[in-house]
CSV table of C-alpha atoms and ligand atoms in Angstrom, one decimal:
chain,number,residue,atom,x,y,z
A,138,UNK,CA,14.3,-8.0,-20.0
A,139,UNK,CA,16.7,-7.4,-17.2
A,140,UNK,CA,17.0,-3.7,-16.5
A,141,UNK,CA,20.3,-2.0,-17.2
A,142,UNK,CA,21.2,0.7,-14.7
A,143,UNK,CA,22.8,3.9,-15.9
A,144,UNK,CA,25.8,5.4,-14.0
A,145,UNK,CA,23.5,7.6,-11.9
A,146,UNK,CA,21.3,4.7,-10.9
A,147,UNK,CA,24.4,2.6,-10.1
A,148,UNK,CA,25.7,5.3,-7.8
A,149,UNK,CA,22.4,5.2,-5.9
A,150,UNK,CA,22.5,1.4,-5.9
A,151,UNK,CA,25.9,1.7,-4.4
A,152,UNK,CA,24.8,4.0,-1.7
A,153,UNK,CA,21.9,1.8,-0.9
A,154,UNK,CA,24.2,-1.3,-0.6
A,155,UNK,CA,26.7,0.5,1.5
A,156,UNK,CA,24.0,1.5,4.0
A,157,UNK,CA,22.8,-2.0,4.2
A,158,UNK,CA,26.3,-3.3,4.7
A,159,UNK,CA,26.7,-1.0,7.7
A,160,UNK,CA,23.4,-2.3,9.2
A,161,UNK,CA,24.4,-5.9,8.5
A,162,UNK,CA,27.8,-5.4,10.3
A,163,UNK,CA,26.0,-4.0,13.3
A,164,UNK,CA,23.6,-6.9,13.5
A,165,UNK,CA,26.4,-9.5,13.1
A,166,UNK,CA,28.1,-7.9,16.2
A,167,UNK,CA,24.8,-8.0,18.1
A,168,UNK,CA,24.3,-11.8,17.7
A,169,UNK,CA,25.1,-13.5,21.0
A,170,UNK,CA,23.6,-16.0,23.4
A,171,UNK,CA,20.6,-14.5,25.2
A,172,UNK,CA,19.6,-11.9,22.5
A,173,UNK,CA,16.2,-12.4,20.9
A,174,UNK,CA,15.6,-12.1,17.2
A,175,UNK,CA,13.0,-9.4,18.0
A,176,UNK,CA,15.7,-7.4,19.6
A,177,UNK,CA,17.9,-7.9,16.5
A,178,UNK,CA,14.9,-6.8,14.4
A,179,UNK,CA,14.5,-3.6,16.5
A,180,UNK,CA,18.2,-2.8,15.9
A,181,UNK,CA,17.9,-3.3,12.2
A,182,UNK,CA,14.7,-1.1,12.0
A,183,UNK,CA,16.4,1.7,13.9
A,184,UNK,CA,19.7,1.6,12.0
A,185,UNK,CA,17.9,1.6,8.6
A,186,UNK,CA,15.9,4.7,9.5
A,187,UNK,CA,19.1,6.4,10.9
A,188,UNK,CA,20.5,6.0,7.3
A,189,UNK,CA,17.4,7.5,5.6
A,190,UNK,CA,16.5,4.1,4.4
A,191,UNK,CA,13.2,2.2,4.5
A,192,UNK,CA,12.9,-1.6,5.0
A,193,UNK,CA,11.8,-3.4,1.9
A,194,UNK,CA,11.0,-6.6,3.9
A,195,UNK,CA,8.5,-5.1,6.3
A,196,UNK,CA,5.0,-5.4,4.9
A,197,UNK,CA,6.3,-7.4,1.8
A,198,UNK,CA,3.5,-9.3,0.2
A,199,UNK,CA,4.0,-12.4,-2.0
A,200,UNK,CA,1.0,-14.0,-3.6
A,201,UNK,CA,-1.7,-12.6,-1.4
A,202,UNK,CA,-0.4,-14.2,1.9
A,203,UNK,CA,0.2,-12.5,5.2
A,204,UNK,CA,2.5,-9.5,4.7
A,205,UNK,CA,5.9,-10.1,6.2
A,206,UNK,CA,5.7,-8.5,9.7
A,207,UNK,CA,9.4,-7.6,10.4
A,208,UNK,CA,12.5,-5.8,9.1
A,209,UNK,CA,14.7,-8.8,9.2
A,210,UNK,CA,14.2,-12.5,8.3
A,211,UNK,CA,15.7,-14.4,11.2
A,212,UNK,CA,16.1,-18.2,10.4
A,213,UNK,CA,17.4,-20.5,13.1
A,214,UNK,CA,19.2,-23.8,12.6
A,215,UNK,CA,17.0,-26.0,10.3
A,216,UNK,CA,15.2,-22.9,9.1
A,217,UNK,CA,16.5,-21.8,5.7
A,218,UNK,CA,14.9,-18.4,5.0
A,219,UNK,CA,12.0,-16.0,5.8
A,220,UNK,CA,11.9,-16.8,9.6
A,221,UNK,CA,9.9,-14.3,11.6
A,222,UNK,CA,11.6,-12.7,14.6
A,223,UNK,CA,10.3,-13.7,18.0
A,224,UNK,CA,11.1,-13.4,21.7
A,225,UNK,CA,13.0,-16.7,22.2
A,226,UNK,CA,16.6,-16.0,23.2
A,227,UNK,CA,19.4,-17.4,21.0
A,228,UNK,CA,21.4,-20.2,22.5
A,229,UNK,CA,25.1,-21.0,22.3
A,230,UNK,CA,25.7,-23.4,19.5
A,231,UNK,CA,22.7,-22.2,17.3
A,232,UNK,CA,23.3,-20.9,13.8
A,233,UNK,CA,21.2,-17.9,12.7
A,234,UNK,CA,20.6,-16.6,9.2
A,235,UNK,CA,19.7,-12.9,8.9
A,236,UNK,CA,18.4,-11.7,5.6
A,237,UNK,CA,17.4,-8.0,5.1
A,238,UNK,CA,17.2,-5.2,2.7
A,239,UNK,CA,16.5,-1.5,2.4
A,240,UNK,CA,15.4,1.1,-0.1
A,241,UNK,CA,17.4,4.3,-0.4
A,242,UNK,CA,16.5,7.0,-2.9
A,243,UNK,CA,14.2,4.4,-4.6
A,244,UNK,CA,16.8,1.7,-5.0
A,245,UNK,CA,16.8,-1.6,-3.3
A,246,UNK,CA,19.6,-3.6,-1.7
A,247,UNK,CA,19.4,-7.1,-0.2
A,248,UNK,CA,21.9,-9.1,1.8
A,249,UNK,CA,22.1,-12.1,4.1
A,250,UNK,CA,24.6,-13.9,6.3
A,251,UNK,CA,24.6,-16.9,8.6
A,252,UNK,CA,26.6,-16.8,11.8
A,253,UNK,CA,27.2,-19.0,14.9
A,254,UNK,CA,25.8,-18.0,18.3
A,255,UNK,CA,28.7,-18.2,20.6
A,256,UNK,CA,30.8,-21.2,20.0
A,257,UNK,CA,29.5,-23.7,17.4
A,258,UNK,CA,30.4,-27.2,16.1
A,259,UNK,CA,33.3,-26.9,13.7
A,260,UNK,CA,31.3,-29.0,11.2
A,261,UNK,CA,28.7,-26.3,11.2
A,262,UNK,CA,31.3,-23.6,10.8
A,263,UNK,CA,32.4,-25.4,7.8
A,264,UNK,CA,28.9,-25.3,6.4
A,265,UNK,CA,28.9,-21.5,6.9
A,266,UNK,CA,32.3,-21.1,5.3
A,267,UNK,CA,31.6,-23.2,2.3
A,268,UNK,CA,28.3,-21.5,1.7
A,269,UNK,CA,29.9,-18.1,1.8
A,270,UNK,CA,32.7,-19.4,-0.5
A,271,UNK,CA,30.1,-20.6,-3.0
A,272,UNK,CA,28.5,-17.1,-3.0
A,273,UNK,CA,31.9,-15.6,-3.9
A,274,UNK,CA,32.5,-18.2,-6.6
A,275,UNK,CA,29.0,-17.3,-8.0
A,276,UNK,CA,29.7,-13.6,-7.8
A,277,UNK,CA,33.0,-14.1,-9.7
A,278,UNK,CA,30.9,-15.3,-12.7
A,279,UNK,CA,28.8,-12.1,-12.8
A,280,UNK,CA,30.6,-10.5,-15.6
A,281,UNK,CA,29.4,-9.1,-18.9
A,282,UNK,CA,29.1,-11.8,-21.5
A,283,UNK,CA,28.5,-14.5,-18.9
A,284,UNK,CA,25.0,-16.0,-18.2
A,285,UNK,CA,23.0,-16.6,-15.0
A,286,UNK,CA,23.7,-20.4,-15.6
A,287,UNK,CA,27.4,-19.7,-15.1
A,288,UNK,CA,26.6,-18.3,-11.6
A,289,UNK,CA,24.5,-21.3,-10.7
A,290,UNK,CA,27.0,-23.7,-12.1
A,291,UNK,CA,29.8,-22.2,-10.0
A,292,UNK,CA,27.8,-22.5,-6.8
A,293,UNK,CA,26.6,-26.0,-7.6
A,294,UNK,CA,30.0,-27.4,-8.6
A,295,UNK,CA,31.5,-26.1,-5.4
A,296,UNK,CA,28.8,-27.4,-3.1
A,297,UNK,CA,27.8,-30.8,-4.5
A,298,UNK,CA,31.2,-32.5,-4.0
A,299,UNK,CA,31.1,-31.5,-0.4
A,300,UNK,CA,27.9,-33.6,0.0
A,301,UNK,CA,25.7,-30.6,1.0
A,302,UNK,CA,22.2,-30.0,-0.3
A,303,UNK,CA,21.3,-27.0,-2.4
A,304,UNK,CA,17.9,-25.4,-1.9
A,305,UNK,CA,16.6,-24.9,-5.3
A,306,UNK,CA,13.0,-23.7,-4.4
A,307,UNK,CA,14.4,-20.2,-3.8
A,308,UNK,CA,16.7,-18.3,-6.1
A,309,UNK,CA,18.6,-15.0,-6.4
A,310,UNK,CA,17.2,-12.2,-8.5
A,311,UNK,CA,17.7,-9.0,-10.4
A,312,UNK,CA,17.3,-6.0,-8.2
A,313,UNK,CA,17.0,-2.2,-8.6
A,314,UNK,CA,13.9,-0.1,-8.4
A,315,UNK,CA,12.1,-3.3,-7.3
A,316,UNK,CA,13.5,-5.8,-4.8
A,317,UNK,CA,12.8,-8.7,-7.2
A,318,UNK,CA,13.5,-8.0,-10.9
A,319,UNK,CA,14.2,-10.1,-13.9
A,320,UNK,CA,16.2,-12.4,-14.1
A,321,UNK,CA,16.0,-15.3,-11.7
A,322,UNK,CA,19.5,-16.4,-10.5
A,323,UNK,CA,19.2,-20.1,-9.5
A,324,UNK,CA,21.9,-21.7,-7.3
A,325,UNK,CA,22.3,-24.5,-9.8
A,326,UNK,CA,22.9,-24.3,-13.5
A,327,UNK,CA,24.7,-25.1,-16.6
A,328,UNK,CA,27.5,-23.0,-18.2
A,329,UNK,CA,26.4,-20.6,-20.9
A,330,UNK,CA,22.7,-21.1,-20.2
A,331,UNK,CA,20.2,-18.6,-18.9
A,332,UNK,CA,20.1,-14.8,-19.1
A,333,UNK,CA,23.0,-13.0,-20.7
A,334,UNK,CA,24.6,-10.5,-18.3
A,335,UNK,CA,25.6,-7.0,-19.5
A,336,UNK,CA,27.2,-4.0,-17.8
A,337,UNK,CA,24.7,-2.2,-15.6
A,338,UNK,CA,22.8,-5.3,-14.5
A,339,UNK,CA,22.4,-5.6,-10.7
A,340,UNK,CA,21.8,-9.0,-9.1
A,341,UNK,CA,21.1,-10.4,-5.6
A,342,UNK,CA,23.0,-13.7,-5.5
A,343,UNK,CA,22.0,-15.9,-2.6
A,344,UNK,CA,23.0,-19.6,-2.2
A,345,UNK,CA,21.1,-21.5,0.5
A,346,UNK,CA,22.9,-24.7,1.5
A,347,UNK,CA,22.1,-27.5,3.9
A,348,UNK,CA,23.9,-30.3,5.7
A,349,UNK,CA,21.3,-32.8,4.2
A,350,UNK,CA,18.7,-32.6,1.5
A,351,UNK,CA,17.8,-29.3,-0.2
A,352,UNK,CA,14.1,-30.1,0.1
A,353,UNK,CA,12.1,-27.5,2.1
A,354,UNK,CA,8.6,-26.8,3.4
A,355,UNK,CA,6.8,-23.6,4.5
A,356,UNK,CA,5.4,-23.5,8.0
A,357,UNK,CA,1.9,-22.5,9.0
A,358,UNK,CA,3.0,-18.9,9.6
A,359,UNK,CA,3.1,-18.6,5.8
A,360,UNK,CA,6.7,-17.6,5.8
A,361,UNK,CA,9.3,-19.7,7.6
A,362,UNK,CA,11.0,-22.1,5.3
A,363,UNK,CA,12.7,-25.1,6.9
A,364,UNK,CA,14.4,-28.2,5.7
A,365,UNK,CA,12.1,-31.2,5.4
A,366,UNK,CA,14.8,-33.6,6.9
A,367,UNK,CA,15.7,-31.2,9.8
A,368,UNK,CA,19.2,-30.7,8.4
A,369,UNK,CA,20.8,-27.3,9.2
A,370,UNK,CA,21.0,-24.5,6.7
A,371,UNK,CA,23.2,-21.5,5.8
A,372,UNK,CA,22.4,-18.5,3.6
A,373,UNK,CA,24.7,-15.8,2.3
A,374,UNK,CA,23.7,-13.1,-0.1
A,375,UNK,CA,25.1,-10.0,-1.7
A,376,UNK,CA,23.7,-7.4,-4.1
A,377,UNK,CA,26.2,-6.9,-6.9
A,378,UNK,CA,26.6,-4.8,-10.1
A,379,UNK,CA,28.0,-6.0,-13.4
A,380,UNK,CA,30.6,-3.4,-14.2
A,381,UNK,CA,33.3,-2.9,-16.9
A,382,UNK,CA,35.8,-4.0,-14.2
A,383,UNK,CA,33.8,-7.1,-13.5
A,384,UNK,CA,31.4,-7.8,-10.6
A,385,UNK,CA,31.3,-5.2,-7.9
A,386,UNK,CA,29.8,-6.2,-4.6
A,387,UNK,CA,27.5,-3.4,-3.3
A,388,UNK,CA,26.6,-4.7,0.1
A,389,UNK,CA,30.1,-4.7,1.6
A,390,UNK,CA,31.9,-2.1,3.5
A,391,UNK,CA,35.1,-2.7,1.6
A,392,UNK,CA,34.8,-4.5,-1.8
A,393,UNK,CA,36.9,-7.6,-1.6
A,394,UNK,CA,38.7,-8.7,-4.7
A,395,UNK,CA,36.5,-11.1,-6.6
A,396,UNK,CA,37.4,-13.5,-9.3
B,966,MG,MG1,17.2,-11.8,-2.0
């Protein structure tokens, strides 16, 4: 069963999300040609600690493989998610996806964005913009009485006509006292299918979209996920709460009007 958060827990989720949004904004500003993803990782680590938070990515273990070694996932170009920061400088024209989370007062938040390094091909900017748009369309469905399939359907029906690929091997998730809670939130789906949403549910919604096929493989480092066909990938994610007023985005500095 998906956990329902009481108002006290929601207030802590909100604080956790707000802190992560602040760190995310700092990182976005720090992306430029010449910076390394390890440098970005150090900034994230420092800014999370400054806010009394703790990284939930660093040391994360999934299925007995190597624990994740960093605070951020930094995934470049054809990499989709879970890239490990390194000392290679970013180049003008690259796109980089940064995914990260924190725990504050026992509550997790999780967010991701993709941004161009310097000036990028307008076709790539479109991939980023449409992926972000699909996230907001998905979020708009996160209302009491709707189901997780409505979220996936909103994302899928925006993306597919554009000819992009949807990565379906990785999905969004419930979030709260754990980073990954029930239910799964796939980026494809059918209306009125899946888990019923009620007030107090918190979800991380996170479409991963490519310029080609959505098929992926995991590299030998056990973590980095890249597209099989070498197509480029974008990833946007917010942690949201299902409230009486509709979906509330927790990982933003100012909640934009959704829906
Ligand atoms: Mg996530």
